[in-house]
Amino acid sequence: MADAPTCSELELDNQLCFALYSTSLMMTKVYKPLLRELGLTYPQYLAMLVLWQEDGITVSTLSKRLLTDPGSVTPLLKRLEADQLLRRQRSRQDERVVELFLTERGRAMREQARHIPSCVVNASEQSIEALAQLKNDLVKLRDKLHNRQ
């Protein structure tokens, strides 16, 4: 049986999507033990990052910041509420809107998480400048892809 002709543009290692996907998997593995100390999953950590930046936002605003739909963040938020890191509250102006507020424990966790970014930089073995450039390039790519939808 003759070998099929190669089509390099369809080789796995030549795919940008696979480079992004596999890097994301490895990044999550780096975060996992760091977040275990806090009792957070990676998606919960992302939500907490948003809330540490802007407490009192709506579920809709949080889901937009995380580039996901509100229904997919609800189970995550219920868990954070059960862990007493935040409380969900219906808006007084519009009861259809749910607002999110950090608890004292949730605010205190920010200090406990302060070391995480430097641990990730160290694990990458890259300079802060190189990582900042990579992040900027990825954000540009993400925004271009997002705008096509």
Short mmCIF file of C-alpha atoms in Angstrom, two decimals:
data_model
loop_
_atom_site.label_atom_id
_atom_site.label_comp_id
_atom_site.label_asym_id
_atom_site.label_seq_id
_atom_site.Cartn_x
_atom_site.Cartn_y
_atom_site.Cartn_z
CA MET A 1 0.00 0.00 0.00
CA ALA A 2 1.47 3.33 -1.02
CA ASP A 3 1.85 6.10 1.53
CA ALA A 4 -0.76 8.82 1.30
CA PRO A 5 0.62 12.16 0.17
CA THR A 6 1.37 14.49 3.07
CA CYS A 7 -0.64 17.59 3.59
CA SER A 8 1.44 19.65 6.01
CA GLU A 9 -1.29 22.17 6.66
CA LEU A 10 -3.33 19.34 8.19
CA GLU A 11 -0.58 18.03 10.47
CA LEU A 12 -1.42 18.40 14.15
CA ASP A 13 1.85 20.10 15.07
CA ASN A 14 1.26 22.74 12.39
CA GLN A 15 -2.10 23.81 13.84
CA LEU A 16 -2.32 27.09 15.70
CA CYS A 17 -5.48 25.82 17.40
CA PHE A 18 -3.60 22.84 18.83
CA ALA A 19 -0.73 25.02 20.04
CA LEU A 20 -3.26 27.23 21.85
CA TYR A 21 -5.28 24.29 23.19
CA SER A 22 -2.30 22.31 24.46
CA THR A 23 -0.71 25.41 25.99
CA SER A 24 -3.98 26.14 27.76
CA LEU A 25 -4.01 22.60 29.15
CA MET A 26 -0.43 22.98 30.42
CA MET A 27 -1.20 26.39 31.90
CA THR A 28 -4.15 24.93 33.78
CA LYS A 29 -1.87 22.19 35.14
CA VAL A 30 0.51 24.85 36.45
CA TYR A 31 -2.37 26.62 38.19
CA LYS A 32 -3.95 23.50 39.68
CA PRO A 33 -1.68 23.00 42.73
CA LEU A 34 -1.54 26.75 43.35
CA LEU A 35 -5.32 26.98 43.37
CA ARG A 36 -5.75 23.81 45.40
CA GLU A 37 -4.20 25.75 48.31
CA LEU A 38 -7.10 28.20 48.01
CA GLY A 39 -9.74 25.57 47.41
CA LEU A 40 -10.54 26.99 43.97
CA THR A 41 -10.84 25.51 40.52
CA TYR A 42 -9.37 27.40 37.58
CA PRO A 43 -12.79 28.72 36.39
CA GLN A 44 -13.60 29.80 39.97
CA TYR A 45 -10.24 31.61 40.12
CA LEU A 46 -11.06 33.50 36.92
CA ALA A 47 -14.40 34.58 38.41
CA MET A 48 -12.69 35.67 41.62
CA LEU A 49 -10.16 37.70 39.62
CA VAL A 50 -13.03 39.63 38.05
CA LEU A 51 -14.75 40.14 41.41
CA TRP A 52 -11.53 41.25 43.12
CA GLN A 53 -11.27 43.89 40.42
CA GLU A 54 -14.93 44.93 40.51
CA ASP A 55 -17.13 43.79 43.39
CA GLY A 56 -20.90 44.17 43.05
CA ILE A 57 -21.19 43.36 39.35
CA THR A 58 -24.02 41.43 37.77
CA VAL A 59 -23.91 37.82 36.63
CA SER A 60 -24.31 39.12 33.08
CA THR A 61 -21.28 41.40 33.42
CA LEU A 62 -19.20 38.58 34.88
CA SER A 63 -20.14 36.21 32.08
CA LYS A 64 -19.24 38.87 29.47
CA ARG A 65 -15.85 39.40 31.12
CA LEU A 66 -15.24 35.63 31.06
CA LEU A 67 -16.54 35.37 27.47
CA THR A 68 -19.16 32.81 28.42
CA ASP A 69 -22.92 32.68 28.82
CA PRO A 70 -24.63 33.42 32.17
CA GLY A 71 -26.05 29.89 32.43
CA SER A 72 -22.61 28.34 32.45
CA VAL A 73 -21.34 30.51 35.31
CA THR A 74 -24.35 29.87 37.57
CA PRO A 75 -23.11 26.49 38.93
CA LEU A 76 -19.67 28.01 39.53
CA LEU A 77 -21.23 30.94 41.40
CA LYS A 78 -23.41 28.62 43.49
CA ARG A 79 -20.26 26.78 44.58
CA LEU A 80 -18.46 30.02 45.46
CA GLU A 81 -21.51 31.07 47.45
CA ALA A 82 -21.63 27.68 49.24
CA ASP A 83 -17.95 28.20 50.10
CA GLN A 84 -18.92 31.61 51.55
CA LEU A 85 -16.73 33.57 49.13
CA LEU A 86 -19.55 35.58 47.60
CA ARG A 87 -23.24 36.24 47.93
CA ARG A 88 -25.76 36.56 45.15
CA GLN A 89 -28.49 39.14 45.51
CA ARG A 90 -31.40 40.20 43.31
CA SER A 91 -31.14 43.79 42.15
CA ARG A 92 -33.54 46.19 43.84
CA GLN A 93 -34.07 47.97 40.51
CA ASP A 94 -34.75 44.82 38.48
CA GLU A 95 -35.31 41.51 40.26
CA ARG A 96 -34.37 39.60 37.08
CA VAL A 97 -30.80 40.84 37.57
CA VAL A 98 -28.51 39.03 40.02
CA GLU A 99 -25.66 41.00 41.58
CA LEU A 100 -22.53 39.45 43.04
CA PHE A 101 -20.81 40.65 46.19
CA LEU A 102 -17.66 39.27 47.78
CA THR A 103 -17.88 38.23 51.41
CA GLU A 104 -15.19 39.18 53.87
CA ARG A 105 -13.67 35.74 53.28
CA GLY A 106 -13.77 36.28 49.51
CA ARG A 107 -12.02 39.65 49.83
CA ALA A 108 -9.39 38.15 52.15
CA MET A 109 -8.62 35.41 49.65
CA ARG A 110 -7.17 38.06 47.33
CA GLU A 111 -4.16 38.40 49.63
CA GLN A 112 -3.73 34.62 49.72
CA ALA A 113 -3.68 34.55 45.91
CA ARG A 114 -1.18 37.38 45.46
CA HIS A 115 1.74 34.98 44.88
CA ILE A 116 0.08 33.07 42.02
CA PRO A 117 1.07 35.29 39.07
CA SER A 118 4.77 35.22 40.00
CA CYS A 119 4.64 31.43 40.36
CA VAL A 120 3.23 31.17 36.85
CA VAL A 121 5.91 33.50 35.48
CA ASN A 122 8.59 31.36 37.14
CA ALA A 123 7.09 28.15 35.75
CA SER A 124 7.11 29.60 32.23
CA GLU A 125 10.84 30.31 32.34
CA GLN A 126 10.11 33.40 30.22
CA SER A 127 10.79 37.04 30.91
CA ILE A 128 7.92 39.21 32.07
CA GLU A 129 8.39 41.26 28.89
CA ALA A 130 8.13 38.18 26.65
CA LEU A 131 5.00 37.01 28.47
CA ALA A 132 3.45 40.47 28.26
CA GLN A 133 4.05 40.53 24.50
CA LEU A 134 2.61 37.04 24.12
CA LYS A 135 -0.47 38.03 26.13
CA ASN A 136 -0.95 41.14 24.00
CA ASP A 137 -0.66 39.11 20.81
CA LEU A 138 -3.16 36.53 22.10
CA VAL A 139 -5.63 39.24 23.13
CA LYS A 140 -5.40 40.78 19.65
CA LEU A 141 -6.05 37.38 18.08
CA ARG A 142 -8.92 36.66 20.47
CA ASP A 143 -10.51 40.03 19.79
CA LYS A 144 -10.27 39.59 16.02
CA LEU A 145 -11.83 36.13 16.24
CA HIS A 146 -14.51 37.40 18.63
CA ASN A 147 -15.42 40.27 16.29
CA ARG A 148 -16.02 37.80 13.44
CA GLN A 149 -18.91 36.20 15.30
#
